[in-house]
CSV table of C-alpha atoms in Angstrom, one decimal:
chain,number,residue,atom,x,y,z
A,1014,MET,CA,-1.9,8.8,-32.7
A,1015,SER,CA,0.2,11.7,-32.1
A,1016,LEU,CA,3.5,12.3,-31.4
A,1017,VAL,CA,5.2,13.5,-28.5
A,1018,THR,CA,8.6,14.0,-27.2
A,1019,VAL,CA,9.7,12.2,-23.9
A,1020,ARG,CA,12.8,12.5,-22.0
A,1021,ASP,CA,13.6,10.0,-18.8
A,1022,HIS,CA,15.3,11.1,-15.8
A,1023,VAL,CA,16.2,9.1,-12.8
A,1024,TYR,CA,16.4,10.9,-9.3
A,1025,LEU,CA,18.7,9.8,-6.7
A,1026,VAL,CA,17.9,9.8,-2.7
A,1027,GLY,CA,19.2,10.9,0.4
A,1028,HIS,CA,18.2,12.3,3.4
A,1029,SER,CA,18.9,15.1,5.5
A,1030,SER,CA,20.3,15.5,9.4
A,1031,SER,CA,17.0,15.1,10.1
A,1032,GLY,CA,15.8,12.2,8.3
A,1033,THR,CA,13.9,13.9,5.6
A,1034,PRO,CA,14.3,12.3,2.2
A,1035,LYS,CA,15.4,14.5,-0.5
A,1036,VAL,CA,16.5,14.6,-3.7
A,1037,GLU,CA,20.6,14.4,-4.2
A,1038,ASP,CA,21.0,14.4,-7.9
A,1039,ILE,CA,18.8,13.9,-11.2
A,1040,VAL,CA,20.4,12.2,-14.0
A,1041,ARG,CA,19.2,12.5,-17.7
A,1042,GLU,CA,18.8,9.1,-19.4
A,1043,ASP,CA,18.4,8.6,-23.2
A,1044,GLY,CA,15.0,9.7,-23.8
A,1045,ALA,CA,12.3,7.2,-25.4
A,1046,GLY,CA,11.9,10.0,-28.3
A,1047,PRO,CA,9.0,10.5,-30.0
A,1048,VAL,CA,6.3,8.1,-28.9
A,1049,ASP,CA,2.8,7.6,-29.9
A,1050,VAL,CA,0.0,9.3,-27.6
A,1051,ASP,CA,-3.8,8.4,-28.4
A,1052,LEU,CA,-6.1,11.8,-27.8
A,1053,LEU,CA,-8.5,9.6,-26.6
A,1054,GLN,CA,-6.9,7.8,-23.7
A,1055,ALA,CA,-5.2,10.6,-22.9
A,1056,LEU,CA,-8.8,12.3,-22.3
A,1057,GLU,CA,-10.1,9.3,-20.2
A,1058,VAL,CA,-8.6,10.8,-16.8
A,1059,ASN,CA,-10.1,13.9,-17.5
A,1060,ALA,CA,-13.9,12.7,-18.9
A,1061,LEU,CA,-13.8,10.5,-15.5
A,1062,ALA,CA,-12.6,13.3,-13.0
A,1063,PRO,CA,-15.3,13.2,-10.1
A,1064,ALA,CA,-16.6,16.7,-8.9
A,1065,ALA,CA,-17.6,15.2,-5.0
A,1066,PRO,CA,-19.3,16.4,-3.8
A,1067,HIS,CA,-21.6,17.3,-6.6
A,1068,ALA,CA,-22.6,15.4,-9.4
A,1069,VAL,CA,-20.9,14.8,-12.7
A,1070,LYS,CA,-23.2,16.4,-15.7
A,1071,HIS,CA,-22.7,15.2,-19.2
A,1072,GLY,CA,-23.1,18.3,-20.9
A,1073,THR,CA,-20.5,19.9,-18.9
A,1074,ARG,CA,-18.2,17.3,-19.2
A,1075,LEU,CA,-18.1,17.1,-23.0
A,1076,LEU,CA,-17.5,20.9,-23.2
A,1077,GLU,CA,-15.1,20.8,-21.0
A,1078,LEU,CA,-13.5,17.9,-23.1
A,1079,ALA,CA,-14.2,20.1,-26.1
A,1080,LEU,CA,-12.2,22.5,-24.9
A,1081,VAL,CA,-9.0,20.7,-24.2
A,1082,THR,CA,-9.2,19.2,-27.8
A,1083,SER,CA,-9.8,22.6,-29.1
A,1084,TYR,CA,-6.2,24.1,-27.9
A,1085,LEU,CA,-4.6,21.1,-29.2
A,1086,ARG,CA,-3.7,20.1,-32.9
A,1087,THR,CA,-1.5,17.5,-34.9
A,1088,THR,CA,0.7,18.9,-37.6
A,1089,THR,CA,0.9,17.2,-41.0
A,1090,ALA,CA,4.3,15.4,-39.6
A,1091,GLY,CA,2.1,13.8,-36.8
A,1092,ALA,CA,3.7,16.1,-34.0
A,1093,PHE,CA,1.1,16.7,-31.1
A,1094,VAL,CA,1.3,20.4,-30.5
A,1095,LEU,CA,-0.4,23.2,-28.7
A,1096,ARG,CA,-2.5,26.2,-30.4
A,1097,ALA,CA,-0.1,28.7,-29.0
A,1098,ASP,CA,-1.8,32.0,-30.3
A,1099,GLU,CA,-5.1,30.9,-29.3
A,1100,PHE,CA,-3.4,29.8,-25.8
A,1101,ARG,CA,-2.0,33.2,-25.4
A,1102,SER,CA,-4.8,35.1,-25.9
A,1103,SER,CA,-6.6,33.1,-23.0
A,1104,ALA,CA,-7.4,33.7,-19.6
A,1105,ARG,CA,-4.9,32.6,-17.1
A,1106,ARG,CA,-7.7,30.2,-15.4
A,1107,ILE,CA,-8.4,28.8,-18.9
A,1108,LYS,CA,-4.7,28.2,-19.4
A,1109,SER,CA,-4.5,26.5,-15.9
A,1110,PHE,CA,-7.3,24.4,-17.1
A,1111,VAL,CA,-6.0,23.0,-20.1
A,1112,THR,CA,-2.6,22.7,-18.8
A,1113,GLU,CA,-3.8,20.5,-16.1
A,1114,ALA,CA,-6.0,18.7,-18.3
A,1115,VAL,CA,-2.9,18.0,-20.8
A,1116,GLY,CA,-0.6,17.3,-17.9
A,1117,LEU,CA,-2.6,14.5,-16.4
A,1118,GLY,CA,-2.9,13.0,-19.8
A,1119,MET,CA,0.5,12.9,-20.7
A,1120,LEU,CA,1.1,10.8,-17.2
A,1121,THR,CA,-1.6,8.4,-17.9
A,1122,GLU,CA,-0.3,7.7,-21.4
A,1123,ARG,CA,3.5,7.1,-20.6
A,1124,VAL,CA,2.7,4.7,-18.1
A,1125,ARG,CA,0.2,3.2,-19.7
A,1126,ASN,CA,2.9,2.8,-22.8
A,1127,THR,CA,5.5,1.8,-20.6
A,1128,GLU,CA,6.9,-1.5,-21.8
A,1129,GLY,CA,4.3,-1.2,-24.9
A,1130,ILE,CA,1.2,-2.3,-22.6
A,1131,SER,CA,-1.6,-1.1,-24.1
A,1132,ARG,CA,-4.7,-2.0,-21.7
A,1133,PHE,CA,-5.0,0.5,-19.1
A,1134,GLY,CA,-7.1,-0.3,-15.4
A,1135,PRO,CA,-8.1,1.5,-12.7
A,1136,LEU,CA,-6.6,4.5,-11.7
A,1137,TYR,CA,-7.6,6.8,-8.7
A,1138,ASP,CA,-7.5,10.7,-8.3
A,1139,PHE,CA,-6.2,11.4,-4.5
A,1140,ASP,CA,-8.3,15.0,-4.9
A,1141,ALA,CA,-11.5,13.5,-4.7
A,1142,LEU,CA,-10.7,11.1,-1.6
A,1143,PRO,CA,-14.3,10.7,0.6
A,1144,ALA,CA,-13.8,11.9,4.0
A,1145,THR,CA,-14.0,8.0,5.2
A,1146,SER,CA,-11.0,7.2,3.4
A,1147,ALA,CA,-8.6,10.6,4.1
A,1148,GLY,CA,-7.1,8.9,7.1
A,1149,ARG,CA,-5.9,6.1,5.5
A,1150,PHE,CA,-3.7,7.6,3.4
A,1151,ALA,CA,-1.3,10.1,5.5
A,1152,ARG,CA,-0.9,13.7,4.1
A,1153,SER,CA,2.6,13.5,5.0
A,1154,GLY,CA,4.1,16.1,2.6
A,1155,VAL,CA,2.1,16.8,-0.8
A,1156,ARG,CA,0.0,14.2,-2.1
A,1157,PRO,CA,0.6,12.9,-5.7
A,1158,ASP,CA,-2.3,13.6,-8.1
A,1159,LEU,CA,-3.2,9.6,-9.4
A,1160,LEU,CA,-2.8,6.2,-7.7
A,1161,PHE,CA,-2.4,3.4,-10.9
A,1162,ALA,CA,-3.7,-0.1,-9.8
A,1163,LEU,CA,-0.8,-2.1,-10.9
A,1164,LYS,CA,-0.2,-5.9,-10.7
A,1165,GLY,CA,2.0,-7.1,-7.5
A,1166,GLN,CA,2.3,-3.0,-6.3
A,1167,TRP,CA,0.8,0.2,-6.6
A,1168,LEU,CA,2.4,3.3,-8.4
A,1169,ALA,CA,1.6,7.0,-7.4
A,1170,GLY,CA,1.5,9.5,-10.2
A,1171,GLU,CA,2.1,13.3,-10.3
A,1172,ALA,CA,1.4,15.5,-13.5
A,1173,ARG,CA,2.9,18.8,-13.8
A,1174,GLY,CA,2.6,21.1,-17.1
A,1175,ARG,CA,4.1,24.2,-18.3
A,1176,THR,CA,3.2,26.4,-21.5
A,1177,GLU,CA,7.1,26.9,-22.4
A,1178,ARG,CA,9.8,25.0,-23.9
A,1179,ARG,CA,11.3,22.5,-22.5
A,1180,PRO,CA,14.9,23.8,-20.5
A,1181,VAL,CA,17.9,22.4,-21.7
A,1182,SER,CA,18.9,21.2,-18.3
A,1183,VAL,CA,16.9,20.2,-14.9
A,1184,THR,CA,15.5,22.9,-13.6
A,1185,LYS,CA,14.7,24.0,-9.8
A,1186,GLU,CA,10.9,23.6,-10.0
A,1187,PRO,CA,11.3,19.6,-10.6
A,1188,TRP,CA,13.8,19.4,-8.0
A,1189,ASP,CA,11.8,21.1,-5.4
A,1190,ARG,CA,8.6,19.0,-6.4
A,1191,LEU,CA,10.6,15.9,-5.9
A,1192,ASN,CA,11.6,17.0,-2.6
A,1193,ALA,CA,8.2,17.8,-1.3
A,1194,LEU,CA,6.5,14.5,-2.6
A,1195,LEU,CA,9.2,12.3,-1.1
A,1196,PRO,CA,7.6,12.6,2.6
A,1197,TRP,CA,4.4,11.1,1.5
A,1198,ALA,CA,6.6,8.6,-0.2
A,1199,GLN,CA,8.5,7.6,2.3
A,1200,ALA,CA,5.5,7.8,5.1
A,1201,HIS,CA,4.0,5.0,2.6
A,1202,GLY,CA,6.6,2.3,2.8
A,1203,ASP,CA,9.0,4.0,0.0
A,1204,HIS,CA,5.9,3.9,-2.1
A,1205,PRO,CA,6.8,3.8,-5.9
A,1206,LEU,CA,6.1,7.2,-7.4
A,1207,VAL,CA,6.4,8.8,-11.1
A,1208,MET,CA,6.6,12.3,-11.9
A,1209,THR,CA,5.7,13.8,-15.4
A,1210,TRP,CA,6.5,17.4,-16.6
A,1211,CYS,CA,4.9,18.2,-19.6
A,1212,TYR,CA,6.0,21.2,-21.7
A,1213,LEU,CA,3.8,22.2,-24.3
A,1214,ALA,CA,5.2,24.8,-26.9
A,1215,GLY,CA,4.2,26.1,-30.0
A,1216,THR,CA,6.3,23.3,-32.1
A,1217,ASP,CA,5.9,20.3,-30.0
A,1218,VAL,CA,4.9,18.6,-26.5
A,1219,THR,CA,7.5,17.2,-24.5
A,1220,VAL,CA,7.3,15.2,-21.4
A,1221,ASP,CA,10.2,14.6,-18.9
A,1222,VAL,CA,9.4,11.4,-16.8
A,1223,TYR,CA,11.2,11.0,-13.6
A,1224,ARG,CA,11.6,7.7,-11.6
A,1225,LYS,CA,13.5,7.0,-8.3
A,1226,ALA,CA,17.2,5.4,-9.4
A,1227,GLY,CA,17.2,1.6,-8.3
A,1228,SER,CA,13.6,1.3,-8.1
A,1229,GLU,CA,12.1,2.6,-11.5
A,1230,GLN,CA,13.5,-0.7,-13.7
A,1231,ARG,CA,10.3,-1.1,-15.9
A,1232,LEU,CA,7.7,-1.9,-13.5
A,1233,PRO,CA,5.4,-4.7,-14.7
A,1234,LEU,CA,2.3,-3.1,-15.9
A,1235,ASP,CA,-0.4,-5.2,-16.3
A,1236,PHE,CA,-3.3,-3.4,-15.7
A,1237,THR,CA,-6.7,-5.3,-15.0
A,1238,ASP,CA,-10.3,-5.1,-14.3
A,1239,ARG,CA,-11.5,-6.6,-11.4
A,1240,ARG,CA,-15.4,-6.2,-12.3
A,1241,ASP,CA,-15.0,-8.6,-15.5
A,1242,GLY,CA,-14.6,-11.8,-15.7
A,1243,GLU,CA,-11.8,-11.7,-18.6
A,1244,ALA,CA,-8.9,-10.0,-16.5
A,1245,GLU,CA,-8.1,-11.1,-13.3
A,1246,ALA,CA,-7.7,-8.8,-10.1
A,1247,PRO,CA,-4.3,-7.2,-9.3
A,1248,ALA,CA,-2.3,-9.0,-6.9
A,1249,VAL,CA,-1.1,-7.4,-4.2
A,1250,GLY,CA,1.0,-10.0,-2.8
A,1251,SER,CA,1.3,-12.3,0.4
A,1252,PRO,CA,0.9,-10.3,3.4
A,1253,GLY,CA,4.3,-11.3,3.9
A,1254,ASP,CA,5.6,-9.2,0.9
A,1255,ARG,CA,3.6,-6.6,1.5
A,1256,ARG,CA,5.5,-3.2,2.7
A,1257,SER,CA,4.1,-0.6,5.3
A,1258,GLY,CA,1.2,1.3,3.5
A,1259,ASP,CA,0.3,-1.6,1.0
A,1260,GLY,CA,-3.0,-2.5,3.2
A,1261,ASP,CA,-3.7,1.4,2.9
A,1262,THR,CA,-3.5,1.0,-1.1
A,1263,GLU,CA,-5.2,-1.8,-1.5
A,1264,TYR,CA,-8.3,-0.5,0.4
A,1265,LEU,CA,-7.9,2.3,-2.1
A,1266,PHE,CA,-8.2,-0.1,-5.0
A,1267,GLU,CA,-11.5,-0.7,-3.5
A,1268,GLN,CA,-12.6,2.9,-3.7
A,1269,VAL,CA,-11.3,3.4,-7.4
A,1270,LEU,CA,-13.9,0.8,-8.6
A,1271,THR,CA,-16.6,2.7,-6.4
A,1272,THR,CA,-15.5,6.1,-7.7
A,1273,ARG,CA,-15.2,5.3,-11.1
A,1274,ALA,CA,-18.7,3.6,-11.1
A,1275,ARG,CA,-20.3,6.4,-9.5
A,1276,VAL,CA,-19.1,8.7,-12.0
A,1277,GLU,CA,-20.1,6.7,-14.9
A,1278,GLU,CA,-23.6,6.1,-13.6
A,1279,GLN,CA,-23.8,9.8,-13.2
A,1280,LEU,CA,-22.8,10.8,-16.7
A,1281,TYR,CA,-25.3,8.3,-17.8
A,1282,ARG,CA,-28.1,9.2,-15.8
A,1283,SER,CA,-27.6,13.1,-17.2
A,1284,ALA,CA,-26.7,12.0,-20.3
A,1285,PRO,CA,-29.4,12.3,-23.7
A,1286,PRO,CA,-30.5,8.9,-24.9
A,1287,THR,CA,-29.3,8.2,-28.4
A,1288,GLY,CA,-31.7,5.3,-29.7
A,1289,ILE,CA,-28.2,3.5,-30.4
A,1290,ARG,CA,-27.0,0.0,-29.2
A,1291,VAL,CA,-23.3,-0.3,-28.8
A,1292,ALA,CA,-22.0,-3.8,-28.0
A,1293,ASP,CA,-25.3,-4.8,-27.6
A,1294,ARG,CA,-26.0,-1.9,-24.7
A,1295,PRO,CA,-28.0,1.1,-25.0
A,1296,LEU,CA,-26.2,3.9,-25.4
A,1297,ARG,CA,-26.5,7.6,-24.2
A,1298,GLY,CA,-24.2,10.7,-25.3
A,1299,GLY,CA,-24.1,13.3,-27.6
A,1300,TRP,CA,-21.5,15.5,-29.8
A,1301,ALA,CA,-19.5,18.4,-29.7
A,1302,PRO,CA,-17.6,20.5,-32.2
A,1303,SER,CA,-13.8,19.3,-31.4
A,1304,ASP,CA,-12.3,22.6,-32.3
A,1305,LEU,CA,-14.5,25.6,-30.8
A,1306,LEU,CA,-11.6,27.8,-31.5
A,1307,ALA,CA,-10.8,27.6,-35.3
A,1308,GLY,CA,-14.0,26.1,-36.2
A,1309,GLU,CA,-12.2,22.9,-38.3
A,1310,PRO,CA,-14.0,20.0,-38.9
A,1311,GLY,CA,-14.2,17.5,-36.3
A,1312,ALA,CA,-16.8,16.0,-33.8
A,1313,LEU,CA,-16.2,14.9,-30.4
A,1314,PHE,CA,-18.1,12.1,-28.7
A,1315,LEU,CA,-19.1,11.5,-25.2
A,1316,GLY,CA,-21.2,8.8,-24.2
A,1317,VAL,CA,-21.8,6.2,-21.9
A,1318,LEU,CA,-23.3,2.3,-21.9
A,1319,GLU,CA,-26.1,1.0,-19.6
A,1320,ARG,CA,-23.5,-1.7,-18.6
A,1321,PRO,CA,-19.7,-2.1,-18.8
A,1322,VAL,CA,-17.9,-4.2,-21.6
A,1323,GLY,CA,-15.0,-6.1,-20.4
A,1324,PRO,CA,-11.2,-5.4,-21.7
A,1325,VAL,CA,-11.2,-7.6,-25.1
A,1326,GLU,CA,-15.0,-6.9,-26.2
A,1327,GLY,CA,-14.0,-3.1,-25.4
A,1328,LEU,CA,-11.2,-3.2,-27.6
A,1329,ARG,CA,-12.9,-5.5,-30.6
A,1330,THR,CA,-16.0,-2.8,-30.5
A,1331,ALA,CA,-13.9,0.5,-30.8
A,1332,SER,CA,-11.8,-1.4,-33.5
A,1333,ALA,CA,-15.2,-2.3,-35.6
A,1334,LEU,CA,-16.5,1.3,-35.1
A,1335,ALA,CA,-13.4,2.8,-36.3
A,1336,ASP,CA,-13.4,0.4,-39.3
A,1337,ARG,CA,-17.3,1.6,-40.2
A,1338,GLY,CA,-16.0,5.1,-40.2
A,1339,THR,CA,-13.5,4.3,-42.7
A,1340,ASP,CA,-16.0,2.6,-44.7
A,1341,ARG,CA,-17.8,6.2,-44.5
A,1342,GLY,CA,-15.1,7.9,-45.7
A,1343,SER,CA,-14.3,9.5,-42.3
A,1344,GLY,CA,-11.6,9.0,-40.0
A,1345,LEU,CA,-13.2,7.7,-36.1
A,1346,SER,CA,-11.0,7.1,-33.3
A,1347,VAL,CA,-12.8,5.3,-31.0
A,1348,LEU,CA,-12.4,4.5,-27.1
A,1349,VAL,CA,-14.5,2.0,-25.5
A,1350,ARG,CA,-13.5,1.2,-21.5
A,1351,GLU,CA,-16.0,-0.3,-18.9
A,1352,ARG,CA,-19.0,2.0,-19.6
A,1353,LEU,CA,-17.1,4.6,-21.4
A,1354,VAL,CA,-17.3,5.5,-24.9
A,1355,LEU,CA,-15.1,8.7,-26.4
A,1356,ALA,CA,-15.0,9.0,-30.0
A,1357,VAL,CA,-13.5,11.6,-32.4
A,1358,ALA,CA,-14.7,11.7,-36.1
A,1359,ALA,CA,-11.8,13.8,-38.0
A,1360,GLY,CA,-13.4,16.2,-41.1
A,1361,ARG,CA,-16.9,15.7,-39.8
A,1362,THR,CA,-19.4,18.4,-38.5
A,1363,GLY,CA,-22.6,18.4,-36.9
A,1364,GLN,CA,-23.6,14.8,-35.2
A,1365,PRO,CA,-22.4,12.2,-37.3
A,1366,TRP,CA,-24.7,9.5,-35.7
A,1367,ASP,CA,-24.2,7.4,-38.6
A,1368,LEU,CA,-20.9,6.7,-37.4
A,1369,LEU,CA,-22.0,4.9,-34.3
A,1370,GLY,CA,-24.3,2.9,-36.0
A,1371,GLY,CA,-27.6,5.2,-36.9
A,1372,GLN,CA,-29.7,8.0,-36.1
A,1373,ARG,CA,-30.4,9.5,-32.5
A,1374,SER,CA,-33.9,8.8,-31.9
A,1375,SER,CA,-35.9,11.9,-31.0
């Protein structure tokens, strides 16, 4: 776990003379302060990003994740920071990739940590909407980045990132971005919306969270998985309780599972076999250095199981693998969710297959 600083804001919404929603005021609240961020959970949304209309390839995705981890480090005080010198020397397009990847990770981690909820269910990347689904979610205004499936309702999320120190006061950029997003939310029944701005500076990472005043009251985030019997499907509420747009989001939830399953299968088919079984399932995947820049010890693993595990079994398996790493003198962080397996072995180089249960078969 690493620490990031979180600041909370609420925004007040009014309407222009034409009826268009607009931000009237933004009030900074007492923030959550330093909060724990799990790097692997922050990487998950990037690991499963679709490449539609093309297939995701394991080798490409592994190197993408390794590039992100290479620009980040954890200080001796536990703070999550950007490698500023290396970052400043990079091309603008690389900076944009890293900033967006970290920003999306911070958004998902902030939602995940709301009310102390650690289990996390499906989310949907609006940028990967299939053509057959696009019409069900009107493109009124700017569309957010992600859709989270919650119990009883849905939450849209927008992630922004800047490689600078967090400003003392709220700047025009977040204000304008909210104004661009509000017409979309209005078109879908005043859809719940959260926006995060992630500031990456050389000394720390700060996340500003923006929630609508009056509706930001700690949403009951009960993340679930419709594909596994260990968890109940998200309840959208009775038809009489639904607001305009809920039917659209319910349809998109079905697309969530379809999209994730498709990406997992693409990763599985393109990943090399390991000869190792995790949770009694064949595992495919491979290792890459977690630091491609400074060459510090550390190995990153991206793997996929033959079939998914349930939430409880995934947590139990990840814990057992982490304990195995401790027994072998290595700090091993592990995430096992559905078919995805992510791991970081601190202080190890090469391909430490022994931490996962054996040697990779030839």
